[in-house]
XYZ file of C-alpha atoms in Angstrom:
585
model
C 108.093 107.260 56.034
C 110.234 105.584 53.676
C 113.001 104.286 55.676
C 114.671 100.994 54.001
C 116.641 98.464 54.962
C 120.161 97.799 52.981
C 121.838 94.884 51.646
C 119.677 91.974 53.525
C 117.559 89.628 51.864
C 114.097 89.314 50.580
C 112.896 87.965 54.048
C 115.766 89.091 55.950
C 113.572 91.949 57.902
C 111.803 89.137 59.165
C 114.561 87.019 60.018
C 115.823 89.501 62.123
C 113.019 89.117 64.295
C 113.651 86.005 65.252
C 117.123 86.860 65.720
C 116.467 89.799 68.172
C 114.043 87.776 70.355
C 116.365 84.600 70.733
C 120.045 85.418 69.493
C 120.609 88.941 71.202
C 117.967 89.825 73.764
C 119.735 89.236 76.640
C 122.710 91.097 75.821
C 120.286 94.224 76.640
C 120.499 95.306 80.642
C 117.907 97.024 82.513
C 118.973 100.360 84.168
C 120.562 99.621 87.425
C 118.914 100.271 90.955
C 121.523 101.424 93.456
C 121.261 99.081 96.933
C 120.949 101.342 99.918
C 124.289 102.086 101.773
C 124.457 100.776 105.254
C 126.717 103.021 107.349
C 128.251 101.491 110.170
C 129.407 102.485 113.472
C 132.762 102.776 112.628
C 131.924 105.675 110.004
C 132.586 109.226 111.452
C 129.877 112.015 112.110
C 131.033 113.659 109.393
C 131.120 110.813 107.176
C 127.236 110.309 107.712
C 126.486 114.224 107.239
C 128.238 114.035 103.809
C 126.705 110.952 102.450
C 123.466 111.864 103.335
C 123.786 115.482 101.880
C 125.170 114.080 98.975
C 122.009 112.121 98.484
C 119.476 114.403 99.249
C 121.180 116.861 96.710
C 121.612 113.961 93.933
C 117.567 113.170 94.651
C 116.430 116.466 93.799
C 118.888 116.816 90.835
C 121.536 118.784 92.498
C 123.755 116.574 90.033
C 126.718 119.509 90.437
C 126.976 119.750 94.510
C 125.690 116.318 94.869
C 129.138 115.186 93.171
C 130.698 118.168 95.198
C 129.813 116.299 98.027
C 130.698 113.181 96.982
C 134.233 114.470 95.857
C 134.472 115.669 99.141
C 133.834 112.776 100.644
C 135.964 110.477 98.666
C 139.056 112.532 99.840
C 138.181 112.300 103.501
C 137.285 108.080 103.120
C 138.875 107.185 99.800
C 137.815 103.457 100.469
C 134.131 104.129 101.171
C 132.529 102.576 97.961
C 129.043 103.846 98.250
C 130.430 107.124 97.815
C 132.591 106.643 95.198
C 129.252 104.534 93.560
C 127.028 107.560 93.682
C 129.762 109.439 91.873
C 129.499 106.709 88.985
C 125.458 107.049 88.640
C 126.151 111.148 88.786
C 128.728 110.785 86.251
C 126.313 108.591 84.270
C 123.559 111.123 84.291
C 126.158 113.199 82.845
C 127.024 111.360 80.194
C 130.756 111.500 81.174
C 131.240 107.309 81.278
C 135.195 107.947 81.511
C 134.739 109.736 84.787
C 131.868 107.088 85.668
C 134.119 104.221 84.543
C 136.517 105.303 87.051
C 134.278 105.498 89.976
C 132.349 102.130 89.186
C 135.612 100.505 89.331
C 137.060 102.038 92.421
C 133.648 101.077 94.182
C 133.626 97.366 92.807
C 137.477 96.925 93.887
C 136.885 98.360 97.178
C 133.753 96.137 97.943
C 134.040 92.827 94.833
C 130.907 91.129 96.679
C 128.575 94.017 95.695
C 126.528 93.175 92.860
C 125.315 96.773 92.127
C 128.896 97.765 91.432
C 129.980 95.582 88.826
C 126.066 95.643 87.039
C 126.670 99.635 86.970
C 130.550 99.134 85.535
C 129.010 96.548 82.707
C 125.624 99.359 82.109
C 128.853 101.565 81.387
C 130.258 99.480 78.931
C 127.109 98.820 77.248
C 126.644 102.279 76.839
C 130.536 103.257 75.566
C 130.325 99.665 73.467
C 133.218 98.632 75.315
C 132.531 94.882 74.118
C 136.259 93.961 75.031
C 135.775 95.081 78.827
C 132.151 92.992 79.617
C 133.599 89.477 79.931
C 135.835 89.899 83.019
C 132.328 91.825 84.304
C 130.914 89.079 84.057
C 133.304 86.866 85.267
C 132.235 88.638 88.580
C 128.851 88.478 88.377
C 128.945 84.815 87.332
C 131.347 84.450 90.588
C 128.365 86.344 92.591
C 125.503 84.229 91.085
C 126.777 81.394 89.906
C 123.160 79.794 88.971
C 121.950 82.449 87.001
C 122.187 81.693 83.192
C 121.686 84.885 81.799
C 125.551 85.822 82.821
C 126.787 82.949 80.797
C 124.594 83.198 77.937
C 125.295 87.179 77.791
C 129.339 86.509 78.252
C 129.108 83.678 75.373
C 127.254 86.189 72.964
C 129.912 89.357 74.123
C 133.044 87.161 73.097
C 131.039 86.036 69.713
C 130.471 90.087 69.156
C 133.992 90.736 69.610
C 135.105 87.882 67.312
C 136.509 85.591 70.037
C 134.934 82.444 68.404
C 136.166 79.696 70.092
C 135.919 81.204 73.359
C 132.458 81.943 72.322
C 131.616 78.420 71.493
C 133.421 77.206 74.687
C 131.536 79.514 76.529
C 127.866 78.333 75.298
C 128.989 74.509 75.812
C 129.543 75.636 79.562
C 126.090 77.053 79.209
C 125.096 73.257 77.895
C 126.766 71.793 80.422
C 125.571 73.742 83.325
C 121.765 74.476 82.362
C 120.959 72.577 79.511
C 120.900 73.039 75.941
C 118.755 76.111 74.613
C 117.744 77.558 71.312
C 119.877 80.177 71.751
C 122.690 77.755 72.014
C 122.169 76.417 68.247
C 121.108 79.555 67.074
C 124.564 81.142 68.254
C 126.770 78.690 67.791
C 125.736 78.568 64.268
C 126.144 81.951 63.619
C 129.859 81.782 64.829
C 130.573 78.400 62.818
C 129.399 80.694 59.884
C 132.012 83.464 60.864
C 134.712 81.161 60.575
C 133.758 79.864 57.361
C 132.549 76.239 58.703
C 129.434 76.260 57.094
C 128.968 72.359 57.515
C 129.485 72.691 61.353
C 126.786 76.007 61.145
C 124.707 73.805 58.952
C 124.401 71.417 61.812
C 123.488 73.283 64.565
C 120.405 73.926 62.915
C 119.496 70.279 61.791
C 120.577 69.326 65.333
C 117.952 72.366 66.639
C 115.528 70.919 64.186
C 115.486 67.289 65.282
C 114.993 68.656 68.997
C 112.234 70.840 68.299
C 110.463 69.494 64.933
C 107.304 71.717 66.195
C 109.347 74.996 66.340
C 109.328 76.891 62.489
C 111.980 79.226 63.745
C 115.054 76.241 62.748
C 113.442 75.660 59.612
C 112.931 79.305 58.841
C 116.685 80.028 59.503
C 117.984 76.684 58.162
C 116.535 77.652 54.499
C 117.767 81.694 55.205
C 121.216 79.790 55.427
C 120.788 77.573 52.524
C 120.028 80.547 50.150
C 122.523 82.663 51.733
C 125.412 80.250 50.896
C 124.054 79.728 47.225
C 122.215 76.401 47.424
C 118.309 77.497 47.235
C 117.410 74.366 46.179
C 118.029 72.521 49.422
C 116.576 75.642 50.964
C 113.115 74.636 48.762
C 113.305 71.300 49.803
C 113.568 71.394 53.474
C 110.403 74.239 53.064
C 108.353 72.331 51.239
C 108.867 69.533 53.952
C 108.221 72.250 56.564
C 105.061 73.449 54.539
C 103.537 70.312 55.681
C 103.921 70.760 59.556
C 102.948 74.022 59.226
C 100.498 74.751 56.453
C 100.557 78.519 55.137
C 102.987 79.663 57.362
C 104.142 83.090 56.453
C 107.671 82.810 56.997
C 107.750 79.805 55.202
C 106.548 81.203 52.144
C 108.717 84.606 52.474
C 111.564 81.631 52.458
C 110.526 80.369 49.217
C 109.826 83.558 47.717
C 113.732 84.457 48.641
C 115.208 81.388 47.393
C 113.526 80.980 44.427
C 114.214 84.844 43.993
C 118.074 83.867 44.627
C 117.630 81.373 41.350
C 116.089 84.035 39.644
C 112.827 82.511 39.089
C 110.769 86.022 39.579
C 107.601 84.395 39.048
C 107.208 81.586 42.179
C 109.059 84.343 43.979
C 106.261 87.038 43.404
C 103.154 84.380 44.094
C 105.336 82.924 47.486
C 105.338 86.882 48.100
C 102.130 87.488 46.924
C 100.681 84.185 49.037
C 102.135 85.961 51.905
C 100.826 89.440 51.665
C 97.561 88.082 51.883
C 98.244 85.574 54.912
C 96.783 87.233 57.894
C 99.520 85.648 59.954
C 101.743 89.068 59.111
C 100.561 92.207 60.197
C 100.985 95.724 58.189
C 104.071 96.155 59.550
C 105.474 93.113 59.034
C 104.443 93.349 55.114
C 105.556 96.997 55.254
C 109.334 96.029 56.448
C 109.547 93.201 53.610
C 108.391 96.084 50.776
C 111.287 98.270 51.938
C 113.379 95.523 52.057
C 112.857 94.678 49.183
C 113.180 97.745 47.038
C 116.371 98.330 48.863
C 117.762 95.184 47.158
C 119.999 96.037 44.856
C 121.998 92.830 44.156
C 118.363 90.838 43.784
C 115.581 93.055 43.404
C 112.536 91.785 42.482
C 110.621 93.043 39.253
C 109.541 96.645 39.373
C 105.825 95.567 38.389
C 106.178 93.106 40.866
C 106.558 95.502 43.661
C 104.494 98.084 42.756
C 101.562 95.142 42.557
C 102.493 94.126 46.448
C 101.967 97.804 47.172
C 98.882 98.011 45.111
C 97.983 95.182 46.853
C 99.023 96.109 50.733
C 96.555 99.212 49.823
C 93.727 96.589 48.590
C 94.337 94.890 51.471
C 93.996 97.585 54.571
C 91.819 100.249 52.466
C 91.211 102.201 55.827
C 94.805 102.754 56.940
C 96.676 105.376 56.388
C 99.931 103.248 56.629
C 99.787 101.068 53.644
C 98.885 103.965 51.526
C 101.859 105.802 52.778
C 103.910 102.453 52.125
C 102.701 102.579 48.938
C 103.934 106.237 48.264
C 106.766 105.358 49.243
C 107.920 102.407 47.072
C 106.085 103.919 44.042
C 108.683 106.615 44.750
C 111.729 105.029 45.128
C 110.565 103.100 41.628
C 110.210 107.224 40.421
C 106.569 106.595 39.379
C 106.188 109.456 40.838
C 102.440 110.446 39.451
C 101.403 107.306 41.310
C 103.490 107.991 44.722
C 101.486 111.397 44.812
C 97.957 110.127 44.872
C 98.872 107.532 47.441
C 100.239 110.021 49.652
C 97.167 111.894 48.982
C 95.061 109.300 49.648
C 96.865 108.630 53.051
C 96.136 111.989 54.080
C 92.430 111.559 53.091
C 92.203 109.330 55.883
C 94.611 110.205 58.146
C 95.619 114.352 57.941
C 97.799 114.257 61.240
C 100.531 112.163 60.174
C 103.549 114.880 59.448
C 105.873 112.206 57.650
C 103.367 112.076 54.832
C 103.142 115.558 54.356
C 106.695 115.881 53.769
C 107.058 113.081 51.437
C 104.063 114.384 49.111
C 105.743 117.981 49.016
C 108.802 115.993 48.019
C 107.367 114.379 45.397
C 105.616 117.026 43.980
C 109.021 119.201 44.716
C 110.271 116.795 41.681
C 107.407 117.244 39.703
C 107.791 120.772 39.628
C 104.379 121.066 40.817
C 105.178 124.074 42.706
C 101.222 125.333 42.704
C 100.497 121.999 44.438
C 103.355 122.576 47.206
C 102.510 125.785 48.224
C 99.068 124.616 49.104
C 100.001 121.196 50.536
C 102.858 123.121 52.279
C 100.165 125.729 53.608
C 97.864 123.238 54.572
C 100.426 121.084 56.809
C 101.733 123.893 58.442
C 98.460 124.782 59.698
C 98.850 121.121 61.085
C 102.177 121.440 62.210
C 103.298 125.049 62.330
C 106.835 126.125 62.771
C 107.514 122.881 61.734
C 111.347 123.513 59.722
C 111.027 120.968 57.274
C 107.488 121.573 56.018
C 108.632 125.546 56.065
C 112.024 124.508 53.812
C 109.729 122.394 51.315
C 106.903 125.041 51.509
C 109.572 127.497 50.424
C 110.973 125.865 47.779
C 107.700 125.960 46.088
C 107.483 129.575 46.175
C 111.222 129.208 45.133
C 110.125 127.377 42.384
C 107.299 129.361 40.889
C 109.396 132.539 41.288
C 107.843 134.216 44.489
C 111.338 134.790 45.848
C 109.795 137.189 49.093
C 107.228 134.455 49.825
C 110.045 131.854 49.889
C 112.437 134.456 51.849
C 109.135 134.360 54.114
C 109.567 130.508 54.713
C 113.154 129.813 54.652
C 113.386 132.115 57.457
C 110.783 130.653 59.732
C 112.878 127.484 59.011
C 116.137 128.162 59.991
C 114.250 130.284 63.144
C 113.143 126.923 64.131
C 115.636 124.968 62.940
C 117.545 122.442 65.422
C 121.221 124.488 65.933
C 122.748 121.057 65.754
C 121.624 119.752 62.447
C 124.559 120.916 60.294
C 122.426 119.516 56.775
C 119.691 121.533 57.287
C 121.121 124.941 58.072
C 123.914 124.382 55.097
C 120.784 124.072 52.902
C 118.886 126.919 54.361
C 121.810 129.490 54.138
C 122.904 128.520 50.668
C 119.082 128.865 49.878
C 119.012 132.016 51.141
C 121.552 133.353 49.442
C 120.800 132.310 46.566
C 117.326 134.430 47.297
C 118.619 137.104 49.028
C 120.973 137.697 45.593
C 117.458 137.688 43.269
C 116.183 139.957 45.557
C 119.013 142.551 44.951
C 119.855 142.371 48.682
C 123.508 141.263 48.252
C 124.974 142.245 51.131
C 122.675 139.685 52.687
C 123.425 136.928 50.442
C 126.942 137.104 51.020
C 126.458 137.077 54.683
C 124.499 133.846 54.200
C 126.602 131.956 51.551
C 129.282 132.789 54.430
C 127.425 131.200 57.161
C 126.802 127.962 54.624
C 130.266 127.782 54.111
C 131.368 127.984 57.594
C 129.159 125.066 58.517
C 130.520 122.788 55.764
C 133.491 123.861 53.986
C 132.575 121.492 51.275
C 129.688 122.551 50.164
C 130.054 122.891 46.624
C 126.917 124.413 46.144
C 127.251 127.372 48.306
C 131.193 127.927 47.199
C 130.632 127.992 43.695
C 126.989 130.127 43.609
C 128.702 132.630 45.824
C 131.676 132.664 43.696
C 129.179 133.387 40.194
C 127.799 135.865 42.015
C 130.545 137.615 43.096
C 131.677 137.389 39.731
C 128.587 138.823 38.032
C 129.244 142.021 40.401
C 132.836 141.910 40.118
C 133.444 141.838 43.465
C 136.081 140.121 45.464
C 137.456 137.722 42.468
C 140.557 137.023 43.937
C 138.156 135.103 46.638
C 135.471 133.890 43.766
C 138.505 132.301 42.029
C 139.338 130.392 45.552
C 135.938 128.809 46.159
C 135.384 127.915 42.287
C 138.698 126.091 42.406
C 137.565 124.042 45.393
C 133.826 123.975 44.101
C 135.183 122.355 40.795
C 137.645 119.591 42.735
C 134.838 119.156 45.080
C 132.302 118.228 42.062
C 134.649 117.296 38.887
C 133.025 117.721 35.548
C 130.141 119.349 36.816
C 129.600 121.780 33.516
C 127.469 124.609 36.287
C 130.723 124.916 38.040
C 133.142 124.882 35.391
C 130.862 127.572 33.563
C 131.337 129.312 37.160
C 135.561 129.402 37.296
C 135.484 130.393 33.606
C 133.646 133.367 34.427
C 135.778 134.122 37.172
C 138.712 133.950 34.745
C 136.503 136.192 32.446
C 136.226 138.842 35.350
C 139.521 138.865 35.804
C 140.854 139.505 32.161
C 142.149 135.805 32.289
C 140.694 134.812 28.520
C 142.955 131.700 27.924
C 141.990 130.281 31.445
C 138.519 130.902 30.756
C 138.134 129.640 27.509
C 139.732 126.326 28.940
C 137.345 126.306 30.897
C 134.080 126.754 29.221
C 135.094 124.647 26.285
C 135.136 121.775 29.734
C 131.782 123.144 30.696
C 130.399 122.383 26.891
C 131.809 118.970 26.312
C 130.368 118.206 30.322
C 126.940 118.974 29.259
C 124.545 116.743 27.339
C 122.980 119.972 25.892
C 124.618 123.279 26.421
C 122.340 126.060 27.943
C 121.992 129.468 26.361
C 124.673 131.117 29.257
C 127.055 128.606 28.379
C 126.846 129.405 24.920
C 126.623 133.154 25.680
C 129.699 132.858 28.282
C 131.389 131.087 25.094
C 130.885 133.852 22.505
C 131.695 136.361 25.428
C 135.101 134.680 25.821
C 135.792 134.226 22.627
C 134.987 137.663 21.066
C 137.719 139.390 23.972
C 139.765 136.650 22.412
C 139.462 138.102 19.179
C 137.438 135.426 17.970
C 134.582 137.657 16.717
C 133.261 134.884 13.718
C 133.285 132.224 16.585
C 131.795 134.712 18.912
C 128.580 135.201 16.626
C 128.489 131.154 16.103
C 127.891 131.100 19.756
C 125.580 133.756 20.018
C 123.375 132.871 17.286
C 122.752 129.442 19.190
C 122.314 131.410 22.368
C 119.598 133.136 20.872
C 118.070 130.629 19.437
C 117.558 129.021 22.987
C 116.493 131.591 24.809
C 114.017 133.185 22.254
C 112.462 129.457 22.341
C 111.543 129.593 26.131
C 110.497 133.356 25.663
C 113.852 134.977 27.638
C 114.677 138.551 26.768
C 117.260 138.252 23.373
C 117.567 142.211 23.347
C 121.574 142.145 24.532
C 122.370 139.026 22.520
C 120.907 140.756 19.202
C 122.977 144.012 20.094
C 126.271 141.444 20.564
C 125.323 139.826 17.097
C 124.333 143.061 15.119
C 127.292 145.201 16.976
C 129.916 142.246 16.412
C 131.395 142.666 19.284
C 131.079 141.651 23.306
C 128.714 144.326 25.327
C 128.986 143.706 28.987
């Protein structure tokens, strides 16, 4: 859960829709069914043998002597196309569409009229999102099957992709001329009209689409989308509330309204137009679920806060038994960090539905932020008896434990997590070894943490986390500072003015006698932080008593003292500092 959807607008999700199922939808080929090869008599003994071998070995997934074979073959009878075909769909099972691009095109030169051959070449390019290679494809296939409109219509909406507008538009008027005029016609050609800035000319496709099909929502719908979107919501109100008529309560119509009136900031007809909607039967869950993520991810024109937590409120009111619009409502509670209310949604998702793993993890989360680490380790046990070995829900699980203290418990879990960790999701294992490390060191077990802190940094060299905790480490041990010194540095350019890791390189510079360099430092770390923490302060009168500072040393101290003797830490060595005048390591 919680996936959103950037930078569109308020019924944009919606919008899209319509776009997929008339705009785009063709563009999408269905995997290709290789014709059967007819061998003739002028084809050798040998010829046969191979080609058959080679497809007996390719049917039972011999993929590696199948294209043996087919090598083999291709050497003896370089112009026999079905072989050099197969080698295209083995290449394709592969994944290797270079190699496969060459052997789709050697088979469609060899033998043009074969339809299979160029319909492979263009499944190729689909795949590879070779855009600029499709319309000479299709040039073929049109050539083959001149009467079938899909082939113009998918060449049109290639060149429009690849920003050859006027081709594109001459290509669709073809389509006009040669079929008829469709929806996907005006739809098109007004999106390109809008690419080159003629928003008059994209303006009237859609009034021309409009006047053909008065009984059809979907011009009206995308006529007002393209009023609002080129600032003129007011004719986009207009032409709805005309539309309103034809079709009374139609959802779309009043997501329209609710967007352009939201575009004049008018938040209050855009919340009832929104709230009018919600309640419409004519959207499903889903439907209402992809405009509140919208929505929230709206930066440039969010709506009111209140405004969407009371759509999520009222999603929940309005499908009490599923566990989908509580979830929903989790989630935008969250991303509003209302976070007390995001919890008991999740909660009460899981009340009806326990089986849903996304929820789990976005309730530890949440509760991760509360620092309710009581309440993960019980969620966390309780999902993983759901889902066990699951590595996510054993990383949050473990950060509870991490949280409250219990650092063998979250050793425990961190483990199991990067055990069943995928080896290929760089994030995760970063995390996991800089985690460990991090536990491994409170556990005294540094020869372990080091190892991990390694293995963080050698999956991402820029993790600033890992460099500069392994670095204070190394420097609370004095160990390896000429190394400690290295990864602070980059920790530091890494994350400017972060006052953790400046604290970090001036303790470096402490470990290594370098007092100037350290007070520098630390005096960085101070001004960085919106309340210094009792180290800082301690690292400060540290520095500055080997500095000879000893009056400034105790100022430091004192305040040091003061902090951590509020939030019950030992003050035992800072007293001895104060009362001895003078640094004690």
């Amino acid at each position: 859960m919680g996936q959103v959807i950037k930078n569109v607008c308020f019924f944009q999700w919606l919008i899209g829709m319509i776009w997929g199922l008339t705009v785009g939808g063709a563009a999408v080929a269905q995997p290709v069914v290789p014709a059967p090869k007819i061998l003739t008599s002028g084809d050798s003994l040998l010829i046969k043998e191979l080609y058959f071998k080679g497809i007996q070995q390719k049917s039972a997934g011999q993929f590696a002597a199948a294209e043996k074979t087919f090598d083999r073959l291709v050497l003896l009878q370089p112009d026999n196309d079905a072989a050099h075909f197969e080698l295209a769909r083995i290449y394709i099972e592969k994944e290797d569409y270079t190699q496969a691009e060459r052997s789709a095109k050697h088979a469609a030169v060899i033998n043009p009229d074969n339809e299979w051959y160029w319909s492979t070449l263009l499944d190729i390019y689909k795949k590879t999102g070779n855009i600029k290679a499709m319309p000479a494809v299709f040039d073929e296939l049109i050539r083959l099957h001149p009467d079938r409109i899909s082939n113009y219509q998918e060449k049109a909406y290639v060149l429009f992709l690849d920003k050859h507008y006027d081709a594109s538009l001459a290509a669709y008027d073809t389509v006009a001329q040669r079929f008829g005029e469709t929806d996907e016609q005006y739809l098109t050609k007004s999106q390109i009209y809008l690419a080159q800035n003629d928003t008059e000319s994209a303006i009237g496709e859609l009034e021309t689409l409009i006047s053909k099909k008065p009984k059809d929502v979907k011009g009206y719908i995308l006529l007002a989308e393209l009023y609002t979107k080129t600032k003129e919501p007011r004719k986009a109100v207009a032409l709805l509330e005309d539309a309103s008529v034809l079709f009374p309560n139609d959802p779309l119509i009043l997501l329209g309204k609710s967007d352009a009136y939201l575009s004049m900031n008018k938040q209050k007809p855009a919340y009832d137009f929104l709230q009018q909607a919600f309640i419409n039967t004519g959207l499903d869950i889903d439907a209402k679920a992809g405009i509140l993520y919208t929505a929230i991810a709206n930066r440039n024109r969010t709506m009111a806060p209140e405004s969407l937590a009371k759509l999520a409120d009222l999603l929940a009111e309005t499908y009490p038994q599923e566990a989908k619009a509580y979830a929903v409502k989790g989630d935008i509670y969250m991303q509003l960090q209302q976070l007390e209310p995001a919890r008991q949604a999740y909660l009460k998702a899981l009340d009806i539905n326990q089986y849903i793993e996304g929820i789990w993890q976005q309730l530890i989360q949440v509760e991760l932020q509360m620092a309710k680490y009581d309440d993960v380790e019980l969620h966390g046990k309780e999902a993983l008896k759901l889902f066990p070995n699951h590595p996510l829900l054993l990383f949050f699980t473990g950060h509870g434990f991490l949280g409250n203290g219990k650092y063998q418990e979250a050793r425990t879990y961190l483990e199991g997590a990067l055990n069943a960790a995928n080896e290929e999701h760089t994030p995760l294992l970063t995390q996991l070894y800089s985690n460990l490390g991090d536990i491994y060191n409170a556990l005294n077990m540094h020869a372990e943490s080091d190892v991990a802190y390694e293995e963080a940094i050698a999956l991402d060299s820029t993790n600033a986390y890992a460099l500069n905790n392994y670095a204070y480490y190394l420097a609370l041990r004095k160990e390896k500072l000429t190394l400690a010194a290295e990864m602070s540095r980059k920790s530091n350019e890494l994350m400017p003015n972060y006052p953790s890791y400046q604290d970090t390189y001036a303790w470096v510079f402490f470990q290594q006698g370098k007092y100037s360099d350290a007070l520098e430092w630390i005096q960085k770390a101070i001004k960085n932080s919106k309340s210094a923490s009792d180290t800082l302060l301690e690292h400060y009168g540290d520095i500055l008593a080997k500095l000879g500072d000893i009056n400034g040393a105790i100022v430091q101290w004192k305040k040091a003292r003061a902090i951590s003797g509020a939030v019950g830490k030992d003050i035992d060595k800072l007293s001895k500092k104060i009362n001895a005048r003078q640094f004690i390591d």
